[in-house]
Each structure stands twice: as structure tokens, then as C-alpha cells.
Amino acid sequence: MKVAGKKIPRGTVLLFLSFTAISLCLLLIVSAARAERINDMSRNNMYTGHQKNFSVYNAEEENVWEDVIENLSAKYDDFAIYMPIQDPEIVVRGICVKGSVEVPPMIEGKYFDFDASWSGTPTVILGKDCQKNIFEWNGKKYCTYGGIEFEVLGVMGTKEDSRINHMMLLDLRSAVRMTNVNTSYVLDTKKESDMIKIGQELSGLFRYSAEVAILLDKGDGVSPIAQLLSSGRIMDTMHVMILISFSLSSILVTFIWLRFRRTLLYAWQLCGYKEYMKGLETAKRYYLAAGFGFVAGLSLMTLFSLTVEDIQMKVMDIVQAFGMTVGLGTVILLFCYMVDRRNT
Amino acid sequence: MIKLRDVTKTFGKKEARVEALRGINLCIEEGELVAIMGKSGSGKSTLLNILGGMMSMDSGEYQYDGELVNFTSQRELTKFRRNEVGFVVQYFALADDLDIFQNVALPLKYQGYSGKKIKEMVMEALRELEIEDKAKSYPSELSGGQQQRAAIARAVVKQPRLILADEPTGALDEATGEAVQEIFRKLNESGKTIIIVTHDLKVAGHCERIIHLKDGMISDDGPGDVVREEEVIV
């Protein structure tokens, strides 16, 4: 087969097609996973799905959270404490976040980190439909809520109408100041397994300053296989299965490709190529075919996202899919090259 | 130039063990045109591969220009092959997705030559082999004879002193084979040492010396015409 006057071996055509398919599959998986995550987040009111409600009562001082947050943040990563605030029009929450738990899709600016959510300076993340009262001062954006001026760190939201669009997240200190420390809260952790540890720690830390009511159960004893095939995970499991089957077919195609390259490998040997030269030349040819495959996969995905509204691709999806393709491709090439070398 | 002493090589283990070479002693002077003959399995290709540093030996000594070739180091063998030897094989070993120019240029890559110098050297080799006009053609577009000329051009492009050919006319018709043989004769006249493994008496007949292998040992070593007559009588 000749392309632009250059002869392309059959093995290379197969490799190109294989990487077109695997890139397209990865792009679809990454985009779908992102969309699914945002849907879940919106459905769960921005919680991970394994959050726990708890109440603080009989606290006499407003600053009871000071020591608790300081100790918790020193010991644990990836947790968030939310404080729902009653508002008849929009969803308002105070938040203190350490590490990453659930990060909503940001339209502009940045999301809370620990320093911003526990600084004491009134800061806010606004849903995209809550921007009516924004004003600018000294090059920064502000909005007033509950009589306090909050600096707007960022705006979050989704293209479709969602709860996130109608939400307002305040830094926890300001939220406590605005309402009362004796109220209901939500503890959320990135990993479900951290919930009991952090929940127990939280109860312990409050024991001298207030009372805490939190119910920490150990789950419903669902087996890992049942969890894997549960409705919430079925898509993840399917994605992994698809990826495995594509990887296996790519391994097969890479072996075929190397078989078609035997004459060239022999010619290099006759010419006295060092091992690294042979490896370099092989990798160069492999990555070129795989690279063109990725570009073709990306082009197809762009075409899909232009014609099908439900498929949306972001730059981050491309970066992630590219990284995964390169990583997967490298592992497959190394494995097949070593096996092929041993057998010849 | 080449001195082999008690070279042995075996393949396989236990019952499958085959002694390919059993104590080969051999001297080849610079500028010689030598044919190695023998039946299939007599060890001639193994001997050629050892001479070219493509294969290690089990025991014995290989001296090249008075120096021992280090068979324990793959790096040294590769260097030896890269600097001293040009290979020509029966089925040409030309990469089918590279044009003739690119195939012939393979030995010059990673040698520090500029693109201009590589072009000069490759075109010179193609001119000598009379396939200059085929530089942009792919191997599948050439006849067997032209492909073998291209393979010879690749072997000589880096100007090695030793050329090793394994059944170079085995895949060619008689007339083309003779033309290829003529090329080897001319290369030999220009000072190259050439060792050809062949079944073909006619090819061997053009060589000034024929080494006959039998069961991994040298059974005959003499001038080309004498051995040829003996072979014909047998």
C-alpha cells in the first residue's frame, strides 16, 4: 500500500488501525467517565455518594471548629466538611476541604483548596446561575450574601441545567459566623474506607467542647464482585473490560507488526546495528504509526462530538487519553519486543 | 587476515544435540576469493556466521588481522560486524517499505556521516552495481538480480575489507547468477576479501580457493579448478 508515494507495510496499516480504535475508545471512555462523574455529582448534590450527616450541639463557643479542623487536616487528606445553610431560593453551603474530594466543573477561576476554604477571608464559589449580584472592585469580583462581602474565587456549572448551577459554596468560617455552630453538617471523604476513621476522629476531637451525633456504620457487607457489578459501577467495569480487550488485540497486532518487520530487523543486524539503535529505530516506527492512529481516533471523536450532542470532549480528555495511549502503547511495545527478541 | 583454530559449535541439548563445527582450522589471506562448499547441514552457514560475528562459537580462537575477536561481548561483535564485514544473503534481506537508496544507506546510519556524504556514498555504490536508476524504486519493483545487486551495494557501501555471501545466487536464474558472480570477481580484483557459501559448482569454479566441509570438518581445501574437477568426477 502506497500513501503519498511512500510504501506502507501491511503490519503498519494494522497497527495504525489498532491505535485508531484504541484512541477512539479511550477518548470515549474518558469523556463518558467525566460526564458520568458530573452527572453523579449533580445528582448527589455535589457529594461523593458515601457522605455522612452529623450534628454538633451544646457547643458554647463559636470557634469550636478551630482545633478540630487543625487536627483533622494534620492527620488526614481528601475530606470535606459541608455546612448546609437554609435558603429558599438557592442551595448554599459552607465548606472546608482538604485535598481533593469532589471538584465541580469550573467555568472560570479556581475551586477551593484548604487555605482558601479555611482562611477566614470570606470567599465564595458561585454556580453559573447565581452571578446576578457580582460586582468588581480593585480587579477582583465580589458578591454580597447574608450581609457579608465574599470574594468570588470561581464560577462552577454544567452546560445542562443542574443543581450545581444554582449552588453557592462559602468558606466554612464565614458560614459558621453567619449562622450558628450548633447545626447539621455533612462529612464527605474521597475514599469510602476513610469515612469511619475520620468520623471517629471528628467525634473524639469534639468531646470537650461540644456534643456530636454521627452514625458510622461499616457498610452493608456487599461482596467486592457484587459491588463491581452493581448498577453504579457497571459502566466502570464495562470500560475496563473494553480497554482490556482493545489492549489484547493491540498486543496481537504489535506481534504481527514485528513479524512483518523481521527482514528489516535482520538487515539491521547484518549492518552491525547496536541493540539500542535497533530499539530506537523500532520505537520510532511504532510510535509514528501509533501517533497517526491517535490523530485519526481524535479526528473521529471530534466528528462524533460535533454531530452527537451527548458526546462532549474537553482538552483535558484529549490530554488524558493521549497519556493513556502513550503509556499503554509503550508497555505493549516493550512486552512484544522482548518476547519477539527472545523467540528469534 | 583470518585465522581460525579449533573452532567448535554445537546446537541443541542431549538427544537433539548437533555438532555443527568440529575443530575447524583455517587461514584466509587478504584479497582471497574463497568458496565454502558442502552438503546441507555440513556447517558452512554456521562457519560463515562465525566469520562475520553473527554467531558465537563454543570453543576455539578467531584471529582477525592478528587480533582475537572477542566473542564474549555482543558489543564487540556488533562493532566488528559494523566496521569490517559486508553481508550478502540468499534472499537479499531488503526491507520492503524502504526504497533502494534507503536500504543501501542502512549501514551508514549512526556512523556520523552527513546527509550529503551518505548520498554520495550510496549513489557511488549504486553506480558501481549499475542500478543507479533504481534508487527510488522499492525492492518489490525490481527483478531478483537487481535486488541482489542492491544487497551487494548495501554490503560494499561502507567499504568493508571482508565480504561474506551466503548462497548469493541461490534465488537467481543461471544468467543472473553469473552476472552476480562477475560482480564478486570485480570486487575481489579491487582488493576485497570475499568468502562465498554456495552449493553451485559454477559459482565455486570462479573462486581461486574452495573449502569443502563435511560433518562440521574441513574435508578439502584447495584451488578452485582442481576441486571443481574432483566434484565433477564424483
Coordinates of C-alpha atoms in Angstrom, one line a residue:
Chain A
M1 CA 0.0 0.0 0.0
K2 CA 1.4 3.4 -1.0
V3 CA 0.5 6.7 0.7
A4 CA 1.9 9.9 -0.9
G5 CA 4.4 7.8 -2.9
K6 CA 5.7 6.1 0.3
K7 CA 5.2 2.4 0.8
I8 CA 3.4 1.5 4.0
P9 CA 3.8 -2.2 5.1
R10 CA 0.7 -4.2 5.9
G11 CA 1.7 -4.6 9.5
T12 CA 1.9 -0.8 9.9
V13 CA -1.6 -0.4 8.5
L14 CA -2.9 -2.9 11.0
L15 CA -1.0 -1.1 13.8
F16 CA -2.4 2.3 12.7
L17 CA -6.0 0.9 12.7
S18 CA -5.5 -0.7 16.1
F19 CA -4.3 2.6 17.6
T20 CA -7.1 4.5 15.9
A21 CA -9.6 2.2 17.6
I22 CA -7.9 2.2 21.0
S23 CA -7.5 6.0 20.9
L24 CA -11.1 6.5 20.0
C25 CA -12.1 4.0 22.7
L26 CA -10.0 5.9 25.3
L27 CA -11.4 9.3 24.3
L28 CA -14.9 8.0 24.5
I29 CA -14.3 6.4 27.9
V30 CA -12.6 9.4 29.4
S31 CA -15.3 11.8 28.1
A32 CA -18.1 9.5 29.2
A33 CA -16.4 9.0 32.6
R34 CA -16.1 12.8 33.1
A35 CA -19.8 13.3 32.0
E36 CA -20.9 10.5 34.3
R37 CA -18.9 11.9 37.2
I38 CA -20.5 15.3 36.7
N39 CA -24.0 13.8 36.5
D40 CA -23.4 11.8 39.6
M41 CA -22.1 14.8 41.4
S42 CA -25.1 16.8 40.4
R43 CA -27.5 14.0 41.3
N44 CA -25.7 13.6 44.7
N45 CA -25.8 17.4 45.4
M46 CA -22.0 17.5 44.9
Y47 CA -21.4 14.8 47.5
T48 CA -19.4 11.6 46.6
G49 CA -22.3 9.4 47.5
H50 CA -20.9 7.9 50.7
Q51 CA -21.1 11.1 52.8
K52 CA -22.4 11.1 56.4
N53 CA -24.6 13.6 58.1
F54 CA -23.8 14.7 61.7
S55 CA -24.9 17.3 64.1
V56 CA -23.0 19.5 66.6
Y57 CA -24.9 20.6 69.6
N58 CA -24.3 22.1 73.0
A59 CA -21.2 24.0 71.7
E60 CA -20.8 27.1 73.8
E61 CA -18.2 28.9 71.7
E62 CA -18.3 29.7 68.0
N63 CA -14.7 28.7 67.4
V64 CA -15.0 25.0 68.4
W65 CA -14.1 24.1 64.8
E66 CA -10.6 25.7 65.1
D67 CA -8.9 22.9 66.9
V68 CA -10.9 20.2 65.1
I69 CA -10.0 21.3 61.6
E70 CA -6.4 21.9 62.6
N71 CA -6.1 18.4 64.0
L72 CA -8.0 16.7 61.2
S73 CA -6.1 18.4 58.4
A74 CA -2.8 17.5 60.0
K75 CA -3.8 13.8 60.1
Y76 CA -5.9 13.2 57.0
D77 CA -6.1 14.1 53.3
D78 CA -9.0 14.2 51.0
F79 CA -12.0 15.0 53.2
A80 CA -14.6 17.8 53.2
I81 CA -17.0 19.2 55.8
Y82 CA -20.1 20.9 54.5
M83 CA -22.5 23.1 56.4
P84 CA -25.8 23.4 54.6
I85 CA -27.4 26.8 55.1
Q86 CA -31.1 27.2 54.7
D87 CA -32.1 29.4 51.7
P88 CA -35.4 29.2 50.0
E89 CA -34.0 30.2 46.5
I90 CA -30.6 28.5 46.1
V91 CA -28.5 25.8 47.6
V92 CA -26.0 27.3 50.0
R93 CA -23.2 25.5 51.8
G94 CA -20.2 26.4 53.9
I95 CA -17.3 24.2 53.0
C96 CA -13.9 23.3 54.4
V97 CA -12.0 21.0 52.0
K98 CA -8.6 19.3 52.4
G99 CA -7.1 17.6 49.4
S100 CA -9.5 16.6 46.7
V101 CA -12.9 15.2 47.3
E102 CA -15.4 16.2 44.6
V103 CA -14.4 19.1 42.4
P104 CA -17.2 20.6 40.4
P105 CA -16.8 21.5 36.7
M106 CA -15.3 25.1 36.8
I107 CA -16.3 27.6 34.2
E108 CA -13.8 30.2 35.4
G109 CA -11.4 30.8 38.3
K110 CA -10.4 28.0 40.6
Y111 CA -12.0 25.8 43.2
F112 CA -11.4 25.9 46.9
D113 CA -8.2 24.5 48.3
F114 CA -7.6 24.1 52.1
D115 CA -6.1 27.5 52.6
A116 CA -9.0 29.3 50.7
S117 CA -11.7 27.3 52.4
W118 CA -10.2 27.8 55.9
S119 CA -8.6 31.2 55.6
G120 CA -11.2 33.3 57.4
T121 CA -11.4 35.7 54.5
P122 CA -14.9 35.5 53.1
T123 CA -14.6 33.6 49.8
V124 CA -17.2 32.0 47.6
I125 CA -17.6 29.7 44.6
L126 CA -20.8 30.6 42.6
G127 CA -23.0 28.4 40.5
K128 CA -23.3 29.9 37.0
D129 CA -26.9 30.9 37.6
C130 CA -26.0 32.8 40.8
Q131 CA -24.0 35.6 39.3
K132 CA -26.6 38.3 39.3
N133 CA -25.1 40.3 42.3
I134 CA -21.5 40.2 41.3
F135 CA -19.6 43.4 41.4
E136 CA -15.9 44.3 40.6
W137 CA -13.6 46.2 42.9
N138 CA -9.8 46.5 42.5
G139 CA -9.8 44.0 39.7
K140 CA -11.4 41.3 41.8
K141 CA -15.0 40.1 41.8
Y142 CA -17.2 40.2 44.8
C143 CA -20.8 39.4 45.8
T144 CA -22.8 40.1 48.9
Y145 CA -24.6 37.3 50.8
G146 CA -26.1 37.5 54.3
G147 CA -24.7 41.0 54.6
I148 CA -21.1 39.8 54.1
E149 CA -19.0 40.6 51.0
F150 CA -17.4 37.5 49.6
E151 CA -14.6 37.4 47.1
V152 CA -15.6 35.3 44.2
L153 CA -12.9 32.6 43.6
G154 CA -14.6 31.0 40.7
V155 CA -17.8 30.1 38.9
M156 CA -18.9 26.5 38.5
G157 CA -21.6 24.9 36.3
T158 CA -22.6 22.5 33.7
K159 CA -23.9 23.1 30.2
E160 CA -27.2 21.4 31.0
D161 CA -29.4 22.7 33.8
S162 CA -28.2 21.2 37.1
R163 CA -28.2 21.8 40.9
I164 CA -24.5 22.8 40.6
N165 CA -25.6 25.8 38.5
H166 CA -27.9 27.0 41.4
M167 CA -25.4 26.5 44.2
M168 CA -23.2 28.7 46.3
L169 CA -20.2 27.5 48.3
L170 CA -18.9 29.7 51.1
D171 CA -15.8 29.2 53.2
L172 CA -16.7 27.4 56.4
R173 CA -15.5 30.1 58.9
S174 CA -17.7 32.7 57.2
A175 CA -20.6 30.2 57.1
V176 CA -20.3 29.4 60.8
R177 CA -20.1 33.2 61.6
M178 CA -23.3 33.8 59.5
T179 CA -25.4 31.1 61.2
N180 CA -24.7 29.1 64.3
V181 CA -22.1 26.5 65.1
N182 CA -24.8 24.2 66.6
T183 CA -26.3 22.8 63.5
S184 CA -26.2 19.9 61.0
Y185 CA -23.1 19.2 58.9
V186 CA -22.0 16.6 56.3
L187 CA -18.7 14.8 56.3
D188 CA -17.5 13.6 52.9
T189 CA -14.4 11.6 52.1
K190 CA -12.8 10.8 48.8
K191 CA -12.4 7.1 49.8
E192 CA -15.3 5.3 51.4
S193 CA -12.9 3.5 53.6
D194 CA -11.7 6.7 55.3
M195 CA -15.2 7.6 56.5
I196 CA -15.2 5.7 59.7
K197 CA -11.6 6.7 60.7
I198 CA -12.3 10.4 60.0
G199 CA -15.7 10.3 61.6
Q200 CA -14.4 8.7 64.8
E201 CA -11.6 11.2 64.9
L202 CA -14.0 14.0 64.5
S203 CA -16.2 12.8 67.4
G204 CA -13.2 12.5 69.6
L205 CA -11.9 15.9 68.8
F206 CA -15.2 17.5 69.8
R207 CA -15.6 15.6 73.2
Y208 CA -14.6 18.5 75.5
S209 CA -16.2 21.4 73.6
A210 CA -19.5 20.1 72.2
E211 CA -21.5 17.0 71.6
V212 CA -21.6 15.3 68.2
A213 CA -24.2 12.9 66.8
I214 CA -22.8 10.8 63.9
L215 CA -23.9 7.4 62.8
L216 CA -20.9 5.4 61.4
D217 CA -21.9 2.0 60.1
K218 CA -19.5 -0.4 58.4
G219 CA -21.4 -0.7 55.2
D220 CA -24.0 -3.4 54.2
G221 CA -21.5 -6.2 53.6
V222 CA -21.7 -6.3 49.9
S223 CA -19.1 -8.5 48.2
P224 CA -16.5 -6.9 46.0
I225 CA -17.8 -8.8 42.9
A226 CA -21.4 -7.6 43.7
Q227 CA -20.0 -4.1 44.1
L228 CA -18.1 -4.3 40.8
L229 CA -21.3 -5.4 39.0
S230 CA -23.6 -3.0 40.9
S231 CA -25.6 -0.5 38.8
G232 CA -23.3 2.3 39.9
R233 CA -20.2 0.5 38.8
I234 CA -21.4 -1.4 35.8
M235 CA -20.1 1.4 33.4
D236 CA -16.7 1.5 35.0
T237 CA -16.5 -2.3 34.8
M238 CA -17.5 -2.2 31.2
H239 CA -14.9 0.5 30.4
V240 CA -12.2 -1.7 32.0
M241 CA -13.3 -4.7 30.0
I242 CA -13.4 -2.8 26.7
L243 CA -9.9 -1.4 27.5
I244 CA -8.6 -4.9 28.3
S245 CA -10.0 -6.4 25.0
F246 CA -8.6 -3.5 23.0
S247 CA -5.2 -3.9 24.7
L248 CA -5.1 -7.6 24.0
S249 CA -5.9 -7.0 20.3
S250 CA -3.2 -4.3 20.2
I251 CA -0.7 -6.8 21.6
L252 CA -1.6 -9.3 18.9
V253 CA -1.3 -6.6 16.2
T254 CA 2.1 -5.5 17.6
F255 CA 3.3 -9.1 17.3
I256 CA 2.1 -9.2 13.7
W257 CA 3.7 -5.8 13.1
L258 CA 7.1 -7.1 14.5
R259 CA 6.8 -10.2 12.4
F260 CA 6.4 -8.0 9.3
R261 CA 9.5 -6.1 10.4
R262 CA 11.7 -9.2 10.7
T263 CA 13.5 -8.6 7.4
L264 CA 14.4 -5.0 8.5
L265 CA 15.5 -6.3 11.9
Y266 CA 17.7 -8.8 10.2
A267 CA 19.1 -6.2 7.8
W268 CA 20.0 -4.0 10.9
Q269 CA 21.7 -7.0 12.4
L270 CA 23.7 -7.6 9.2
C271 CA 24.7 -4.0 9.1
G272 CA 26.0 -4.1 12.7
Y273 CA 23.4 -2.0 14.4
K274 CA 23.8 -1.9 18.2
E275 CA 20.9 -3.0 20.4
Y276 CA 19.9 0.5 21.3
M277 CA 19.9 1.5 17.6
K278 CA 17.6 -1.4 16.8
G279 CA 15.3 -0.5 19.7
L280 CA 15.3 3.2 18.7
E281 CA 14.5 2.5 15.1
T282 CA 11.7 0.1 16.1
A283 CA 10.2 2.5 18.6
K284 CA 10.4 5.4 16.1
R285 CA 8.4 3.4 13.5
Y286 CA 6.0 2.1 16.1
Y287 CA 5.2 5.5 17.7
L288 CA 4.8 7.0 14.2
A289 CA 2.1 4.5 13.3
A290 CA 0.5 4.8 16.8
G291 CA 0.7 8.6 16.7
F292 CA -1.1 8.7 13.3
G293 CA -3.6 6.3 14.8
F294 CA -4.2 8.6 17.7
V295 CA -4.7 11.6 15.4
A296 CA -7.2 9.5 13.3
G297 CA -9.0 8.5 16.5
L298 CA -9.1 12.1 17.7
S299 CA -10.5 13.2 14.3
L300 CA -13.3 10.7 14.5
M301 CA -14.1 11.7 18.1
T302 CA -14.2 15.3 17.1
L303 CA -16.6 14.4 14.3
F304 CA -18.8 12.5 16.8
S305 CA -18.8 15.3 19.3
L306 CA -19.8 17.7 16.5
T307 CA -22.7 15.5 15.4
V308 CA -23.9 13.9 18.6
E309 CA -24.8 16.4 21.3
D310 CA -24.3 14.0 24.2
I311 CA -20.7 13.4 23.4
Q312 CA -18.6 16.3 24.6
M313 CA -14.9 16.4 24.5
K314 CA -12.6 18.7 26.6
V315 CA -8.9 19.4 26.2
M316 CA -8.3 17.5 29.4
D317 CA -10.0 14.4 27.9
I318 CA -7.6 14.6 25.0
V319 CA -4.6 15.0 27.3
Q320 CA -5.7 12.1 29.5
A321 CA -6.4 9.8 26.5
F322 CA -3.1 10.7 24.9
G323 CA -1.2 9.9 28.1
M324 CA -3.1 6.6 28.4
T325 CA -2.4 5.7 24.8
V326 CA 1.3 6.5 25.1
G327 CA 1.6 4.6 28.4
L328 CA -0.4 1.6 27.1
G329 CA 1.5 1.7 23.7
T330 CA 4.9 1.7 25.5
V331 CA 4.0 -1.2 27.7
I332 CA 2.7 -3.2 24.8
L333 CA 5.8 -2.4 22.6
L334 CA 8.2 -3.3 25.4
F335 CA 6.4 -6.6 26.1
C336 CA 6.1 -7.6 22.5
Y337 CA 9.7 -6.5 21.6
M338 CA 11.2 -8.5 24.5
V339 CA 9.1 -11.6 23.6
D340 CA 9.9 -11.3 19.9
R341 CA 13.6 -10.9 20.6
R342 CA 13.6 -14.0 22.8
N343 CA 11.9 -16.1 20.1
T344 CA 14.2 -15.0 17.2
Chain B
M1 CA 43.8 -11.8 7.7
I2 CA 41.6 -14.6 9.1
K3 CA 42.9 -17.4 11.3
L4 CA 40.6 -19.9 12.9
R5 CA 41.9 -22.5 15.4
D6 CA 40.0 -25.5 16.7
V7 CA 36.6 -23.8 16.3
T8 CA 33.6 -25.8 17.5
K9 CA 29.9 -25.1 17.6
T10 CA 27.0 -27.2 18.8
F11 CA 23.3 -26.6 18.7
G12 CA 20.6 -28.1 20.9
K13 CA 20.9 -30.3 24.0
K14 CA 21.0 -34.0 24.9
E15 CA 19.5 -36.1 22.1
A16 CA 18.8 -33.1 19.9
R17 CA 22.5 -32.0 20.1
V18 CA 24.1 -31.3 16.7
E19 CA 27.8 -30.7 16.3
A20 CA 27.7 -28.1 13.5
L21 CA 31.5 -27.4 13.6
R22 CA 34.1 -29.9 14.9
G23 CA 37.5 -28.3 15.2
I24 CA 37.9 -26.0 12.2
N25 CA 41.4 -24.8 11.5
L26 CA 41.6 -22.2 8.7
C27 CA 43.7 -19.4 7.3
I28 CA 42.4 -16.9 4.8
E29 CA 44.7 -14.2 3.4
E30 CA 43.7 -10.7 2.5
G31 CA 42.4 -10.4 -1.1
E32 CA 41.4 -14.1 -1.4
L33 CA 38.2 -15.2 -3.2
V34 CA 37.1 -18.3 -1.3
A35 CA 34.1 -20.6 -1.8
I36 CA 32.9 -22.8 1.1
M37 CA 31.0 -25.9 -0.2
G38 CA 29.3 -28.8 1.4
K39 CA 26.0 -30.6 1.8
S40 CA 23.1 -29.2 3.8
G41 CA 24.0 -29.4 7.5
S42 CA 27.7 -29.6 6.8
G43 CA 28.2 -26.4 8.8
K44 CA 29.1 -24.0 6.1
S45 CA 26.5 -21.3 7.0
T46 CA 27.5 -21.7 10.7
L47 CA 31.1 -21.1 9.7
L48 CA 30.2 -18.0 7.7
N49 CA 28.1 -16.6 10.6
I50 CA 31.0 -17.1 13.0
L51 CA 33.4 -15.5 10.5
G52 CA 31.0 -12.5 10.3
G53 CA 30.5 -12.2 14.1
M54 CA 26.8 -13.0 13.7
M55 CA 27.1 -16.1 15.9
S56 CA 29.4 -17.0 18.8
M57 CA 31.5 -20.2 18.9
D58 CA 31.7 -22.7 21.7
S59 CA 35.4 -23.0 21.8
G60 CA 38.5 -22.2 19.7
E61 CA 40.1 -19.0 18.5
Y62 CA 39.3 -16.5 15.9
Q63 CA 42.0 -14.0 14.9
Y64 CA 41.3 -11.1 12.6
D65 CA 44.3 -9.1 11.5
G66 CA 46.3 -10.8 14.2
E67 CA 43.9 -9.8 16.9
L68 CA 41.5 -12.1 18.8
V69 CA 37.8 -11.4 18.1
N70 CA 36.0 -11.2 21.4
F71 CA 33.0 -13.4 21.2
T72 CA 32.0 -12.9 24.8
S73 CA 31.0 -9.3 24.2
Q74 CA 27.9 -8.6 21.9
R75 CA 29.1 -5.0 21.8
E76 CA 32.5 -6.0 20.4
L77 CA 30.9 -8.4 17.9
T78 CA 28.5 -5.7 16.7
K79 CA 31.4 -3.3 16.3
F80 CA 33.4 -5.9 14.3
R81 CA 30.4 -6.5 12.1
R82 CA 29.7 -2.8 11.6
N83 CA 33.3 -1.9 10.7
E84 CA 34.8 -4.9 9.0
V85 CA 32.1 -7.0 7.3
G86 CA 29.7 -6.7 4.5
F87 CA 27.0 -9.4 4.3
V88 CA 25.1 -10.7 1.2
V89 CA 22.4 -13.3 1.8
Q90 CA 20.3 -15.6 -0.4
Y91 CA 17.0 -13.8 -0.1
F92 CA 18.6 -10.3 -0.1
A93 CA 17.2 -9.1 3.3
L94 CA 16.0 -5.8 1.8
A95 CA 13.3 -4.0 3.8
D96 CA 10.3 -3.9 1.5
D97 CA 9.0 -0.5 2.8
L98 CA 12.3 1.2 2.2
D99 CA 13.4 2.2 -1.3
I100 CA 16.7 1.0 -2.7
F101 CA 18.5 4.2 -1.7
Q102 CA 17.3 3.9 1.9
N103 CA 18.1 0.1 2.0
V104 CA 21.7 0.8 0.8
A105 CA 22.1 3.7 3.2
L106 CA 21.3 1.5 6.3
P107 CA 24.9 0.7 7.2
L108 CA 25.8 4.4 7.1
K109 CA 23.2 5.5 9.6
Y110 CA 24.5 6.3 13.1
Q111 CA 28.1 6.4 11.7
G112 CA 28.4 10.2 11.9
Y113 CA 28.2 10.8 8.2
S114 CA 26.4 13.9 6.9
G115 CA 23.3 13.5 4.7
K116 CA 25.3 14.8 1.7
K117 CA 28.1 12.3 2.3
I118 CA 25.7 9.4 2.7
K119 CA 24.0 10.4 -0.6
E120 CA 27.4 10.5 -2.3
M121 CA 28.5 7.1 -0.9
V122 CA 25.1 5.4 -1.7
M123 CA 25.0 6.7 -5.2
E124 CA 28.6 5.7 -5.8
A125 CA 27.7 2.1 -4.7
L126 CA 24.6 2.0 -6.8
R127 CA 26.6 3.3 -9.8
E128 CA 29.2 0.6 -9.3
L129 CA 26.4 -2.0 -9.3
E130 CA 24.7 -0.4 -12.3
I131 CA 21.4 0.2 -10.6
E132 CA 21.8 3.9 -10.1
D133 CA 18.4 4.5 -11.8
K134 CA 16.6 2.2 -9.3
A135 CA 17.5 4.4 -6.3
K136 CA 13.8 5.5 -5.7
S137 CA 12.3 2.0 -6.5
Y138 CA 11.1 -0.4 -3.9
P139 CA 12.6 -3.9 -3.8
S140 CA 9.3 -5.5 -4.9
E141 CA 9.6 -3.4 -8.1
L142 CA 12.9 -4.9 -9.0
S143 CA 14.0 -8.3 -10.5
G144 CA 15.8 -10.8 -8.4
G145 CA 19.1 -9.9 -10.0
Q146 CA 18.6 -6.2 -9.3
Q147 CA 17.6 -6.9 -5.7
Q148 CA 20.8 -8.9 -5.2
R149 CA 22.8 -6.0 -6.8
A150 CA 21.1 -3.7 -4.2
A151 CA 22.0 -6.1 -1.4
I152 CA 25.6 -6.2 -2.6
A153 CA 25.6 -2.4 -2.8
R154 CA 24.5 -2.3 0.8
A155 CA 27.3 -4.7 1.7
V156 CA 30.0 -2.6 0.0
V157 CA 28.7 0.9 0.6
K158 CA 30.8 1.3 3.8
Q159 CA 33.9 -0.1 2.1
P160 CA 34.5 -3.2 4.3
R161 CA 37.6 -5.3 3.7
L162 CA 35.7 -8.6 4.1
I163 CA 32.5 -9.6 2.2
L164 CA 30.6 -12.7 3.3
A165 CA 28.0 -14.1 0.9
D166 CA 25.6 -16.9 1.9
E167 CA 24.2 -18.6 -1.3
P168 CA 24.2 -15.3 -3.1
T169 CA 22.9 -16.9 -6.4
G170 CA 20.6 -19.4 -4.7
A171 CA 17.5 -17.4 -5.5
L172 CA 18.5 -16.3 -9.1
D173 CA 18.4 -17.9 -12.5
E174 CA 21.6 -19.0 -14.2
A175 CA 22.3 -15.9 -16.3
T176 CA 21.6 -13.5 -13.4
G177 CA 23.7 -15.7 -11.1
E178 CA 26.6 -15.5 -13.4
A179 CA 26.3 -11.7 -13.5
V180 CA 26.3 -11.6 -9.7
Q181 CA 29.4 -13.8 -9.7
E182 CA 31.1 -11.4 -12.1
I183 CA 30.4 -8.6 -9.6
F184 CA 32.1 -10.6 -6.8
R185 CA 35.1 -11.2 -9.1
K186 CA 35.4 -7.5 -9.8
L187 CA 35.1 -6.6 -6.1
N188 CA 37.8 -9.2 -5.4
E189 CA 40.0 -7.6 -8.0
S190 CA 39.6 -4.3 -6.3
G191 CA 41.1 -5.8 -3.2
K192 CA 38.2 -7.1 -1.2
T193 CA 38.4 -10.5 0.6
I194 CA 35.3 -12.5 -0.3
I195 CA 34.0 -15.7 1.2
I196 CA 31.1 -17.3 -0.6
V197 CA 29.0 -20.2 0.8
T198 CA 27.5 -22.0 -2.2
H199 CA 26.1 -25.3 -3.5
D200 CA 26.7 -24.2 -7.0
L201 CA 29.8 -25.6 -8.7
K202 CA 29.8 -22.9 -11.3
V203 CA 30.0 -20.2 -8.6
A204 CA 32.7 -22.1 -6.7
G205 CA 34.5 -22.5 -10.0
H206 CA 35.1 -18.8 -10.3
C207 CA 36.8 -18.8 -6.9
E208 CA 40.5 -19.2 -6.5
R209 CA 40.1 -21.5 -3.5
I210 CA 37.4 -23.9 -2.4
I211 CA 37.0 -25.2 1.1
H212 CA 34.9 -28.3 1.4
L213 CA 33.0 -29.0 4.6
K214 CA 31.7 -32.4 5.7
D215 CA 30.1 -33.1 9.0
G216 CA 31.4 -30.0 10.5
M217 CA 35.0 -30.6 9.5
I218 CA 37.1 -29.4 6.5
S219 CA 37.4 -32.3 4.1
D220 CA 39.1 -30.5 1.3
D221 CA 40.9 -27.2 0.9
G222 CA 42.5 -26.4 -2.5
P223 CA 42.5 -24.4 -5.7
G224 CA 39.1 -23.8 -7.3
D225 CA 39.7 -25.6 -10.6
V226 CA 41.2 -28.8 -9.0
V227 CA 38.3 -29.3 -6.5
R228 CA 35.8 -28.5 -9.2
E229 CA 37.2 -31.3 -11.4
E230 CA 37.0 -33.7 -8.5
E231 CA 33.4 -32.7 -7.8
V232 CA 32.6 -33.3 -11.4
I233 CA 34.2 -36.7 -11.4
V234 CA 32.3 -37.7 -8.3

